[in-house]
Amino acid sequence: MIKIFNNKSINYKAAKLLKYRQNRSFATKNEVVTSADVVIIGGGIAGCNTLYQLTKRGVNAVLLERAKITSGTTWHTAGKFIRLVWSLRPCDLEVRLLQDSRAVYNGLEKETGDYAGWINNGGLFISRSTVRTQEYMRLHTLGKAMGIPSQVLDPNEAQKLFPLLDPSVFKMALYSPEDGTIDPAMACSALLKAATNNGGKVYEDCPILDIHYAHNLLGNKEVTAVHTDKGIIKTKCVVNCGGAWGPRVARFAGVPSLPIVPFKHAYVVCDGTPEVRGAPNIRDHDVNLYIKIQGESCHVGGYEPNPHMLDQVPDNLQFHLYDLDWDVFGVHMNSATTLCPKLSTVGVKSTVCGPESFTPDQKPLLGEDPNVFGLYHNCGYNSAGMMFSAGCAIQMAEWIVTGRPKYNMFTFDVRRFTPAQLSRPHWVRECSHESHDALHQDLVDDGAVMQARAGWERPGFYMPGEKIRVQQYDWGGTQDYPRNLDQRYEHVLQGDYTFDFSKHHQLIGEEALSCRNAAALFNMSYYGKFYLTGPDAQRTAHLAFTAHLTKKDDRVVYSLLLNDKGGVEADVTVSILDGGSGQLHEPIFKGRGYYVVSSGFSANHTLAHLRRIIQTHKLRATITDVTKQLCILSVQGPDSQRILQRYTDAGLSNDAFPVNTHRSINVSKAPFSPDNKRYKCRALRVGWSGELGWELHVPSSHAIQIYQALRTAKGLRNAGWRALTSLSAEKGYHLWNADLRSDDNPIEANLGFACRKDGEYIGNEHVTKARINGVTKKYAYFTLDDKVALFGQEGIFRNGEPVGYLRRGDYAYYLDKPIGIGYVSNRGSEVTKTFLKEGNYEIEVMGKKYKATLHLRSPFDPTGQRLLGNYGEQGMDENTHEPHAGQNERAGGSE
C-alpha cells in the first residue's frame, strides 16, 4: 500500500513510480523455485546490485521482495529524486568502491540498452575553515595517488561552476569532475533486466516467514532454506539486503541483533533556478549540507546533530514518507541560503522525509555472519547505498563465490563488531561506553585517558595526576538530554582535532622514550586470546598458520593466517602448549594445544576466520575465547629485566628465558613485604616495542594485585597505545588492517620469513608463486627530515610520478623523524630491490611534496640486538649472538 501524502507533488511521483515499476516489472509470476544457490532478501538497490553481480558469475540466484522493488528505503530517492555519487573519500577502500560503482552505472546502458539514470555533472566540496581545507587537500593528494582527478579552486573559480555560490562565505573548493548522480528506479530496473537475462529470478510480493538453519556435526549453525508465503526455497546461502529491516531479517536466522538504527532523513526539492542547469553537486561538510542538482532544481539536504531516531520500521511500511519537521531540518535551509543567497527567494516544490539505516561507525555491514554459516549481510549503508552498493556488490559476489572479497573489506565487515557490542542496543544507539577490563578503574585513577577500540576502552596515553573519566553520553545536549557538567574528556580529545601534530604529541613522546631508554608498562588486556585444542588441533594449526610450529612446547611463534587467495587475514603469536595445571593461564587438555594471541582490533575477525577453517574442513577442534578472563601487562624496555626480576623467582636471562619462548611463572604481590603473596601467570618473552621485554598473561581475578605491585617499581612508567603504536611503527612491525591487509601477499609485505616453504597452509600456492615470479607492489619504509605530521593516505612519488600512498604514518620519537609505511608499485611490472633503491622519493602531504628516504627495513635496530638485551651503549650487554630471522623480523600490530 502507498501512504497518501499531503504533498501533491509527492503523491504524483509515488504513483508514477509505482506505475513505472508495474510496466517494467521483471518479477517471476509463477511459484517460487524449490532451490537456489543464493537467495537475496530485499529488493532495494543493494539487493538488485547483488543479484546482478552474482548472475554475471553464473550463480543460480533469486531475489525476494516482500512488496515492490525499491519500496523500502530506496524508493524515496527514486522517480524524480536522484542520489549523489562522489569520487573522493578519506580512505583508499572507499575510493576504489566508488570507482567500481561509477563503472557499473556507466556500463549498464551499453549492456541492457536501457538508460540507467547516471548523470556525470561533477561535484564541489566546499570548505569554510582551515581544518576543512586541510582535509580536502588530503583528499586531493590521495586522489592523485589513485588516479582520481580533482582541482583545487578558489571561491571565485568555484562560483563560475556553480553561479549561486557566495564566494565570501567559504575559503576554497575541491572540484571532482567524475562525480555525479544516479536515479535509483532506473538503476534498479537496468540491473534487474541484466540479471534476469543472466538467469536470475525476482519475486515481488513475496515476504519471508523464516530462515531455516540446522546444527552440523560440529555444532555450528548452517543456513538450509528460506520459508516464504509462496513456498520453501532450499539454499545454503542467504544475503540479507533488508536495509532498515536488516535486523529483522537477521532474527529469522537466529541472530538476535545487528548494529543498525533507522533514522528519519530528509531533503527538500526547490523550484527551478535556470543558473544551476549542468552545475556540479555541492557538499559542505562544515555545516553537514549537500545540494544535488537535477535539471534546474536544487535538492537541499543534510545530516542533523539531533535526528529523529526510530525504534523500528513497521513491516508494512512501503513507499512511505514522514512529515518533515522544520524545527530539525531548518538548520540546513539556513546553511543553504547562507552559501547560496538566491535560494532564500526560491520556493520549495516538495519535501522528502523517509527512513534510512545507520550504524555506530557509519560504515555498512557486509560479509558472512560469524554465528550462522551461509548467512551474509549487505545492509546498513548510512544513506550512501547508491554510492557504495554497486562496488560492494562486486566484493559480495567474490566473497560468496570464492570465499573472500578481492579488496580488504574489514572496515565494512560485520565481524568488526564484537558479540558484546551487538548485544547492547543502547551502545548501538549512542556509540558511547565500551567494555572494561579488570584494570580499568586503577588505570583511570593513575591518569589514563581512555580511547575506544573494538568494543573496549584502553589507555591512549596518561596524564599523571589527572582522573579523566568518560562521562555518560549526553547526545551533545540534544534529544532532551542535559549537557554533561564534566567535559574534561571531550576537551582532551579536542587536542587531536588537527592535521598537524597532536597537542599531546610531546606527552606521547615521553612515554615512547621511557620505553626506549628505561622501561614502560603497557596494558594490552584487550588483545584477543584463544585456546585451540581438540583431536584435530594440530591439523587446524597446520592449515591455518603459515609459520613452522616446532615440537618444543615452550616456543612463541609469529605467524600469519591467509585466505585462499594468499591475502593476510590476521597476524598472531602462537604459543605451543602440552596441557597444564587447570588454571586459566594453563588449562588441562589432551594432546597438543595452542595459545593464540591476536591484536584486539581484529580479534573477532581472527576468531571467525579460524572457526571458518574448522567448519570448511570439518575438523574436530575447539576454539575457546578467554579474552575477558585474562589480562596482559607488558613490561618493555632496557630496564625491564631488572625490574621484573624483583617480582619473580624465575630466571629471566637469555639462557634461562630465551626470546620468543613462554612459561608459567610466579609473580609476587610486592617484594619484601610481609604479605608477599605469589600469583601464577603465563609470561611470554615478546614485545611490540622492539625492546627487551615480557608480557604477563594474568588471570583477571588477580590482575589488579600484580598491577598495583608493578606500578610502584622505580623507573617503570605507565604508557599508552599511542606510544606503543609509534614504537612498533618505528621498529618496522606490521599493523594489521593498515600496512598489512587481506589484499596483501606476505611476499609483498616482506613477511616471507613467516611462511614455511614446505607447508600446506591455506594460501601457500600464492606465496610460492610470488616467491618465484616476483610481485608488482612492495612494502617500503620512509623517513622524512622535515617535521611534518603523517597519518596515512599521503601520496608516494618516485622520480616525480605517483607510485602509491602511505598505509600508515606516525612519528618515530627515538629516530626523531616522521615515518610512513606503504607499498610502492611499478605500473604493473615487477618491483625489485633495484627499482626501490634507485628512485628519488617524495611524500605529498596536503598538496606539498617533502623529500623522503626509502628504507627496505626500519633503520632502528635492524639486527634486533635490543630484543636480546644487548644495549652496548648502555653497558648492558648479555649476549652478542645474532638472533634468528624470526627474532630479527618479528612483526605485528599494536592495535
Short mmCIF file of C-alpha atoms in Angstrom, two decimals, residues 148-588:
data_model
loop_
_atom_site.label_atom_id
_atom_site.label_comp_id
_atom_site.label_asym_id
_atom_site.label_seq_id
_atom_site.Cartn_x
_atom_site.Cartn_y
_atom_site.Cartn_z
CA ILE A 148 41.19 10.29 -9.43
CA PRO A 149 41.24 13.78 -10.99
CA SER A 150 40.38 16.80 -8.87
CA GLN A 151 41.11 20.52 -8.88
CA VAL A 152 41.66 22.97 -6.03
CA LEU A 153 39.63 26.12 -6.71
CA ASP A 154 39.43 29.49 -5.03
CA PRO A 155 35.91 30.80 -4.22
CA ASN A 156 35.62 32.84 -7.42
CA GLU A 157 36.62 29.87 -9.58
CA ALA A 158 34.07 27.73 -7.77
CA GLN A 159 31.35 30.32 -8.38
CA LYS A 160 31.95 30.03 -12.12
CA LEU A 161 30.97 26.36 -11.89
CA PHE A 162 28.05 26.97 -9.51
CA PRO A 163 26.70 30.51 -10.06
CA LEU A 164 24.53 30.58 -6.92
CA LEU A 165 27.54 30.41 -4.57
CA ASP A 166 28.52 33.43 -2.46
CA PRO A 167 32.36 33.50 -2.64
CA SER A 168 32.65 35.45 0.60
CA VAL A 169 31.23 32.56 2.65
CA PHE A 170 33.94 29.93 2.06
CA LYS A 171 37.72 29.64 1.74
CA MET A 172 38.18 27.16 -1.12
CA ALA A 173 36.57 24.31 -3.01
CA LEU A 174 37.69 20.94 -4.32
CA TYR A 175 36.21 20.07 -7.70
CA SER A 176 35.89 16.44 -8.75
CA PRO A 177 34.75 16.09 -12.38
CA GLU A 178 33.90 12.38 -12.13
CA ASP A 179 31.14 12.85 -9.53
CA GLY A 180 27.51 12.60 -10.50
CA THR A 181 24.02 11.43 -9.65
CA ILE A 182 22.06 8.26 -10.23
CA ASP A 183 18.31 7.61 -10.46
CA PRO A 184 17.60 4.59 -8.20
CA ALA A 185 14.47 3.40 -10.03
CA MET A 186 16.19 3.42 -13.41
CA ALA A 187 19.32 1.83 -11.97
CA CYS A 188 17.35 -0.97 -10.28
CA SER A 189 15.38 -1.57 -13.46
CA ALA A 190 18.52 -1.87 -15.58
CA LEU A 191 20.22 -4.11 -13.01
CA LEU A 192 17.24 -6.47 -12.86
CA LYS A 193 16.95 -6.60 -16.64
CA ALA A 194 20.57 -7.66 -16.91
CA ALA A 195 20.22 -10.11 -14.00
CA THR A 196 17.12 -11.82 -15.38
CA ASN A 197 18.79 -12.05 -18.80
CA ASN A 198 21.55 -13.94 -16.97
CA GLY A 199 19.07 -16.36 -15.42
CA GLY A 200 18.28 -14.60 -12.16
CA LYS A 201 14.74 -14.66 -10.77
CA VAL A 202 12.87 -11.90 -8.97
CA TYR A 203 9.81 -12.44 -6.78
CA GLU A 204 7.80 -9.41 -5.67
CA ASP A 205 5.03 -9.52 -3.05
CA CYS A 206 6.90 -12.42 -1.51
CA PRO A 207 7.59 -11.83 2.20
CA ILE A 208 9.76 -14.30 4.04
CA LEU A 209 8.34 -16.14 7.03
CA ASP A 210 11.53 -17.74 8.30
CA ILE A 211 15.13 -18.64 7.52
CA HIS A 212 15.78 -22.27 8.32
CA TYR A 213 19.10 -23.39 9.73
CA ALA A 214 20.49 -26.58 11.23
CA HIS A 215 23.34 -27.54 13.53
CA ASN A 216 26.03 -29.57 11.82
CA LEU A 217 28.14 -32.31 13.37
CA LEU A 218 30.48 -29.68 14.84
CA GLY A 219 27.56 -27.88 16.50
CA ASN A 220 27.68 -24.86 14.18
CA LYS A 221 24.63 -23.25 12.60
CA GLU A 222 24.24 -23.53 8.81
CA VAL A 223 21.56 -22.00 6.59
CA THR A 224 19.37 -24.64 4.93
CA ALA A 225 16.34 -22.87 3.43
CA VAL A 226 14.19 -19.76 3.19
CA HIS A 227 10.50 -20.08 4.01
CA THR A 228 8.25 -17.68 2.06
CA ASP A 229 4.48 -17.37 1.82
CA LYS A 230 4.82 -18.84 -1.68
CA GLY A 231 6.85 -21.87 -0.65
CA ILE A 232 10.20 -23.01 0.67
CA ILE A 233 13.45 -22.45 -1.21
CA LYS A 234 16.30 -24.78 -0.26
CA THR A 235 19.62 -22.96 -0.18
CA LYS A 236 22.91 -22.85 1.67
CA CYS A 237 23.42 -19.13 1.19
CA VAL A 238 21.21 -16.15 2.09
CA VAL A 239 22.13 -12.49 1.59
CA ASN A 240 20.40 -10.03 3.90
CA CYS A 241 19.79 -6.86 1.86
CA GLY A 242 16.97 -5.73 4.13
CA GLY A 243 18.22 -2.17 4.69
CA ALA A 244 16.44 -0.65 7.69
CA TRP A 245 14.71 -4.02 8.12
CA GLY A 246 18.05 -5.87 8.13
CA PRO A 247 17.97 -6.66 11.88
CA ARG A 248 14.56 -8.26 11.44
CA VAL A 249 15.81 -10.45 8.60
CA ALA A 250 18.76 -11.48 10.78
CA ARG A 251 16.44 -12.52 13.61
CA PHE A 252 14.75 -15.02 11.26
CA ALA A 253 18.12 -16.82 11.20
CA GLY A 254 18.57 -16.75 14.96
CA VAL A 255 20.85 -13.68 15.02
CA PRO A 256 19.44 -11.59 17.87
CA SER A 257 20.58 -8.18 16.67
CA LEU A 258 22.52 -6.13 14.15
CA PRO A 259 24.03 -2.70 14.91
CA ILE A 260 21.56 -0.77 12.75
CA VAL A 261 19.34 2.10 13.84
CA PRO A 262 16.81 3.70 11.47
CA PHE A 263 16.79 7.50 11.33
CA LYS A 264 14.49 9.91 9.55
CA HIS A 265 16.47 11.51 6.74
CA ALA A 266 15.08 14.47 4.82
CA TYR A 267 15.67 16.84 1.94
CA VAL A 268 13.61 19.38 0.03
CA VAL A 269 13.17 19.96 -3.68
CA CYS A 270 13.34 23.63 -4.63
CA ASP A 271 11.64 25.40 -7.51
CA GLY A 272 13.67 25.82 -10.66
CA THR A 273 16.68 28.13 -10.93
CA PRO A 274 17.97 28.10 -14.54
CA GLU A 275 21.50 29.08 -13.47
CA VAL A 276 22.20 25.66 -11.96
CA ARG A 277 21.49 23.57 -15.05
CA GLY A 278 24.57 21.43 -15.63
CA ALA A 279 26.21 22.66 -12.42
CA PRO A 280 28.06 20.26 -10.11
CA ASN A 281 26.61 18.92 -6.86
CA ILE A 282 27.65 20.57 -3.59
CA ARG A 283 28.88 19.03 -0.34
CA ASP A 284 29.59 21.39 2.56
CA HIS A 285 30.88 19.24 5.43
CA ASP A 286 31.41 22.17 7.78
CA VAL A 287 27.63 22.57 8.09
CA ASN A 288 26.63 18.99 7.11
CA LEU A 289 24.91 20.23 3.96
CA TYR A 290 24.52 18.85 0.45
CA ILE A 291 22.88 20.30 -2.66
CA LYS A 292 22.23 17.95 -5.53
CA ILE A 293 21.22 19.19 -8.95
CA GLN A 294 18.54 17.79 -11.22
CA GLY A 295 17.75 19.84 -14.25
CA GLU A 296 17.11 23.36 -12.97
CA SER A 297 16.20 22.27 -9.46
CA CYS A 298 18.28 22.20 -6.28
CA HIS A 299 17.65 19.37 -3.81
CA VAL A 300 18.78 20.55 -0.37
CA GLY A 301 19.51 18.11 2.46
CA GLY A 302 21.90 17.31 5.26
CA TYR A 303 22.63 15.42 8.44
CA GLU A 304 21.41 16.86 11.73
CA PRO A 305 23.15 16.52 15.10
CA ASN A 306 19.74 15.69 16.61
CA PRO A 307 17.99 13.46 14.05
CA HIS A 308 14.73 11.65 14.72
CA MET A 309 15.64 8.06 15.62
CA LEU A 310 13.13 5.26 15.09
CA ASP A 311 12.81 2.24 17.35
CA GLN A 312 11.87 0.15 14.34
CA VAL A 313 10.27 0.47 10.93
CA PRO A 314 6.98 -1.46 10.51
CA ASP A 315 6.97 -4.38 8.09
CA ASN A 316 4.10 -2.96 6.06
CA LEU A 317 5.79 0.39 5.50
CA GLN A 318 6.10 0.75 1.72
CA PHE A 319 6.60 3.84 -0.42
CA HIS A 320 6.33 5.75 2.84
CA LEU A 321 7.31 9.27 3.80
CA TYR A 322 7.05 11.13 7.09
CA ASP A 323 6.03 14.72 7.64
CA LEU A 324 9.08 16.99 7.63
CA ASP A 325 9.99 18.53 10.99
CA TRP A 326 11.11 22.03 10.07
CA ASP A 327 12.38 22.66 13.60
CA VAL A 328 15.01 19.98 12.95
CA PHE A 329 15.52 20.49 9.23
CA GLY A 330 15.58 24.28 9.31
CA VAL A 331 19.32 24.37 10.07
CA HIS A 332 20.01 23.02 6.58
CA MET A 333 17.92 25.65 4.84
CA ASN A 334 19.73 28.34 6.82
CA SER A 335 23.09 26.88 5.78
CA ALA A 336 21.99 26.59 2.15
CA THR A 337 20.72 30.16 1.92
CA THR A 338 23.93 31.44 3.53
CA LEU A 339 26.00 29.60 0.95
CA CYS A 340 23.61 30.35 -1.93
CA PRO A 341 21.64 33.53 -1.09
CA LYS A 342 19.28 33.18 -4.05
CA LEU A 343 17.80 30.03 -2.55
CA SER A 344 16.16 32.23 0.09
CA THR A 345 13.93 33.60 -2.67
CA VAL A 346 13.17 30.26 -4.31
CA GLY A 347 10.09 28.31 -3.30
CA VAL A 348 10.03 24.71 -2.04
CA LYS A 349 8.33 22.41 -4.51
CA SER A 350 8.18 19.33 -2.28
CA THR A 351 9.64 17.76 0.86
CA VAL A 352 11.00 14.24 1.30
CA CYS A 353 11.49 12.55 4.70
CA GLY A 354 11.98 8.79 4.81
CA PRO A 355 13.70 6.10 6.87
CA GLU A 356 17.40 5.38 6.40
CA SER A 357 19.57 2.83 8.20
CA PHE A 358 22.65 3.95 10.14
CA THR A 359 25.39 2.09 12.02
CA PRO A 360 27.54 3.19 15.01
CA ASP A 361 30.66 3.81 12.92
CA GLN A 362 28.82 5.00 9.79
CA LYS A 363 30.09 2.05 7.73
CA PRO A 364 27.93 -0.63 6.04
CA LEU A 365 27.54 -4.18 7.33
CA LEU A 366 28.89 -6.72 4.86
CA GLY A 367 30.04 -10.31 4.91
CA GLU A 368 29.23 -13.63 6.49
CA ASP A 369 27.66 -13.61 9.92
CA PRO A 370 30.11 -15.08 12.49
CA ASN A 371 27.32 -17.09 14.13
CA VAL A 372 25.49 -18.60 11.15
CA PHE A 373 27.44 -20.06 8.24
CA GLY A 374 25.83 -19.18 4.91
CA LEU A 375 24.12 -16.00 6.17
CA TYR A 376 25.63 -12.89 4.57
CA HIS A 377 24.75 -9.29 5.30
CA ASN A 378 24.70 -6.41 2.82
CA CYS A 379 22.90 -3.56 4.56
CA GLY A 380 23.35 -0.55 6.85
CA TYR A 381 24.56 1.89 4.21
CA ASN A 382 24.09 5.11 6.21
CA SER A 383 22.27 6.89 3.39
CA ALA A 384 25.09 6.00 0.96
CA GLY A 385 23.60 2.90 -0.65
CA MET A 386 23.55 4.31 -4.16
CA MET A 387 27.20 5.32 -3.87
CA PHE A 388 28.61 2.12 -2.45
CA SER A 389 26.22 -0.74 -3.20
CA ALA A 390 27.35 -1.34 -6.79
CA GLY A 391 31.01 -1.55 -5.79
CA CYS A 392 30.18 -3.52 -2.64
CA ALA A 393 28.09 -6.00 -4.65
CA ILE A 394 31.19 -6.91 -6.68
CA GLN A 395 33.00 -7.73 -3.45
CA MET A 396 29.97 -9.57 -2.05
CA ALA A 397 29.81 -11.77 -5.15
CA GLU A 398 33.53 -12.53 -4.83
CA TRP A 399 33.01 -13.21 -1.13
CA ILE A 400 30.28 -15.76 -1.80
CA VAL A 401 31.77 -17.42 -4.89
CA THR A 402 35.46 -17.57 -3.92
CA GLY A 403 35.31 -17.37 -0.13
CA ARG A 404 36.84 -13.91 0.31
CA PRO A 405 36.50 -10.50 -1.38
CA LYS A 406 39.22 -9.10 -3.62
CA TYR A 407 39.55 -5.91 -1.58
CA ASN A 408 40.36 -5.58 2.11
CA MET A 409 36.79 -5.08 3.37
CA PHE A 410 37.46 -5.22 7.10
CA THR A 411 36.11 -1.73 7.84
CA PHE A 412 32.79 -2.86 6.30
CA ASP A 413 32.89 -6.45 7.62
CA VAL A 414 30.17 -7.27 10.16
CA ARG A 415 32.84 -9.15 12.12
CA ARG A 416 34.45 -5.86 13.15
CA PHE A 417 31.79 -5.72 15.87
CA THR A 418 32.16 -7.97 18.91
CA PRO A 419 29.28 -10.07 20.27
CA ALA A 420 29.17 -7.79 23.31
CA GLN A 421 28.64 -4.75 21.09
CA LEU A 422 25.91 -6.45 19.10
CA SER A 423 24.03 -7.38 22.26
CA ARG A 424 23.91 -3.84 23.65
CA PRO A 425 21.17 -1.79 21.95
CA HIS A 426 22.00 1.35 23.94
CA TRP A 427 25.58 1.23 22.63
CA VAL A 428 24.34 0.89 19.08
CA ARG A 429 22.15 3.95 19.64
CA GLU A 430 24.68 6.04 21.48
CA CYS A 431 28.03 4.52 20.42
CA SER A 432 29.32 5.50 23.81
CA HIS A 433 30.73 3.29 26.56
CA GLU A 434 32.99 0.38 25.77
CA SER A 435 33.97 -2.82 27.56
CA HIS A 436 36.29 -2.55 30.52
CA ASP A 437 38.99 -4.94 31.62
CA ALA A 438 39.68 -5.65 35.28
CA LEU A 439 42.29 -2.88 35.46
CA HIS A 440 40.12 -0.08 34.10
CA GLN A 441 39.47 1.87 37.30
CA ASP A 442 43.07 1.62 38.51
CA LEU A 443 44.34 2.92 35.18
CA VAL A 444 41.93 5.85 35.20
CA ASP A 445 42.98 6.67 38.75
CA ASP A 446 46.58 6.71 37.51
CA GLY A 447 45.80 9.23 34.77
CA ALA A 448 44.84 7.05 31.80
CA VAL A 449 42.96 8.82 29.01
CA MET A 450 40.83 6.06 27.51
CA GLN A 451 40.20 5.55 23.83
CA ALA A 452 37.73 3.15 22.27
CA ARG A 453 38.79 0.24 20.11
CA ALA A 454 36.85 -2.86 19.06
CA GLY A 455 34.39 -2.65 21.91
CA TRP A 456 36.96 -1.95 24.62
CA GLU A 457 38.35 1.07 26.40
CA ARG A 458 42.14 1.13 26.53
CA PRO A 459 44.64 3.78 27.66
CA GLY A 460 45.57 6.08 24.80
CA PHE A 461 48.09 7.97 26.93
CA TYR A 462 48.45 9.08 30.54
CA MET A 463 48.08 12.45 32.19
CA PRO A 464 49.63 11.81 35.63
CA GLY A 465 47.78 13.47 38.46
CA GLU A 466 44.54 13.69 36.47
CA LYS A 467 41.43 11.49 36.53
CA ILE A 468 39.82 11.91 33.11
CA ARG A 469 36.68 9.79 33.22
CA VAL A 470 34.47 9.07 30.23
CA GLN A 471 31.08 10.53 31.07
CA GLN A 472 27.68 9.12 30.26
CA TYR A 473 26.82 10.01 26.68
CA ASP A 474 24.77 13.23 26.67
CA TRP A 475 23.88 13.48 22.96
CA GLY A 476 25.61 16.86 22.84
CA GLY A 477 22.75 18.36 24.79
CA THR A 478 20.13 17.27 22.24
CA GLN A 479 17.38 14.62 22.40
CA ASP A 480 16.24 16.17 25.73
CA TYR A 481 19.47 15.15 27.47
CA PRO A 482 21.23 17.69 29.74
CA ARG A 483 24.79 18.56 28.79
CA ASN A 484 27.47 16.93 30.96
CA LEU A 485 28.97 19.30 33.53
CA ASP A 486 32.32 17.48 33.43
CA GLN A 487 33.60 17.95 29.88
CA ARG A 488 37.32 17.38 30.54
CA TYR A 489 37.39 14.18 28.49
CA GLU A 490 35.93 16.00 25.49
CA HIS A 491 38.48 18.80 25.87
CA VAL A 492 41.33 16.27 25.91
CA LEU A 493 40.02 14.64 22.75
CA GLN A 494 39.89 18.02 21.03
CA GLY A 495 43.66 18.08 21.25
CA ASP A 496 43.69 15.57 18.39
CA TYR A 497 41.32 17.54 16.16
CA THR A 498 44.09 18.64 13.85
CA PHE A 499 46.02 17.54 10.77
CA ASP A 500 49.17 18.77 12.47
CA PHE A 501 50.85 17.08 15.42
CA SER A 502 48.51 16.37 18.31
CA LYS A 503 48.56 18.69 21.30
CA HIS A 504 49.58 15.56 23.23
CA HIS A 505 52.50 14.87 20.89
CA GLN A 506 55.18 15.64 23.48
CA LEU A 507 53.45 13.67 26.25
CA ILE A 508 53.15 10.60 23.98
CA GLY A 509 56.81 11.04 23.02
CA GLU A 510 57.86 11.00 26.67
CA GLU A 511 56.09 7.66 27.13
CA ALA A 512 57.70 6.22 23.99
CA LEU A 513 61.19 7.34 25.01
CA SER A 514 60.73 5.97 28.51
CA CYS A 515 60.35 2.57 26.85
CA ARG A 516 63.41 3.13 24.64
CA ASN A 517 65.64 4.42 27.47
CA ALA A 518 64.30 2.79 30.65
CA ALA A 519 61.08 0.80 30.98
CA ALA A 520 57.36 1.19 30.31
CA LEU A 521 54.29 -0.71 31.44
CA PHE A 522 51.57 -1.29 28.83
CA ASN A 523 48.09 -2.64 29.49
CA MET A 524 47.34 -4.91 26.50
CA SER A 525 44.39 -6.70 28.07
CA TYR A 526 42.04 -6.10 25.18
CA TYR A 527 44.14 -8.28 22.88
CA GLY A 528 42.29 -11.37 21.64
CA LYS A 529 43.28 -14.56 23.50
CA PHE A 530 42.18 -18.02 22.34
CA TYR A 531 42.97 -21.65 23.08
CA LEU A 532 42.96 -24.01 20.11
CA THR A 533 42.52 -27.60 21.34
CA GLY A 534 40.93 -30.90 20.39
CA PRO A 535 41.83 -34.05 18.42
CA ASP A 536 42.38 -32.04 15.22
CA ALA A 537 44.10 -29.03 16.79
CA GLN A 538 47.41 -29.83 15.11
CA ARG A 539 45.72 -30.32 11.73
CA THR A 540 43.93 -26.99 12.17
CA ALA A 541 47.20 -25.26 13.06
CA HIS A 542 48.92 -26.87 10.08
CA LEU A 543 46.27 -25.41 7.75
CA ALA A 544 45.74 -22.06 9.42
CA PHE A 545 49.20 -20.88 10.45
CA THR A 546 51.94 -20.09 7.94
CA ALA A 547 54.83 -20.43 10.37
CA HIS A 548 56.64 -23.63 11.24
CA LEU A 549 55.39 -24.77 14.65
CA THR A 550 58.20 -26.67 16.31
CA LYS A 551 57.74 -29.67 18.57
CA LYS A 552 59.11 -27.77 21.56
CA ASP A 553 56.30 -26.77 23.86
CA ASP A 554 57.83 -23.50 25.04
CA ARG A 555 58.01 -21.61 21.74
CA VAL A 556 56.10 -18.44 20.85
CA VAL A 557 55.87 -18.24 17.08
CA TYR A 558 54.86 -15.24 14.99
CA SER A 559 52.52 -16.43 12.24
CA LEU A 560 50.12 -15.24 9.61
CA LEU A 561 46.68 -16.56 8.68
CA LEU A 562 45.95 -16.37 4.96
CA ASN A 563 42.86 -16.72 2.84
CA ASP A 564 42.58 -18.90 -0.25
CA LYS A 565 43.91 -16.02 -2.37
CA GLY A 566 47.08 -15.68 -0.29
CA GLY A 567 45.95 -12.46 1.42
CA VAL A 568 46.75 -11.91 5.08
CA GLU A 569 43.63 -12.25 7.23
CA ALA A 570 45.47 -11.92 10.55
CA ASP A 571 48.85 -11.95 12.22
CA VAL A 572 49.16 -13.63 15.59
CA THR A 573 51.55 -15.12 18.10
CA VAL A 574 51.09 -18.82 18.75
CA SER A 575 52.34 -20.39 21.98
CA ILE A 576 52.71 -24.16 21.75
CA LEU A 577 51.21 -26.00 24.73
CA ASP A 578 51.02 -29.55 26.05
CA GLY A 579 48.44 -29.17 28.78
CA GLY A 580 48.68 -27.62 32.22
CA SER A 581 47.52 -27.48 35.81
CA GLY A 582 43.94 -26.48 35.12
CA GLN A 583 44.25 -22.75 35.77
CA LEU A 584 43.09 -20.10 33.31
CA HIS A 585 46.59 -19.47 32.02
CA GLU A 586 47.39 -23.18 31.65
CA PRO A 587 44.24 -25.25 31.05
CA ILE A 588 44.04 -29.03 31.05
#
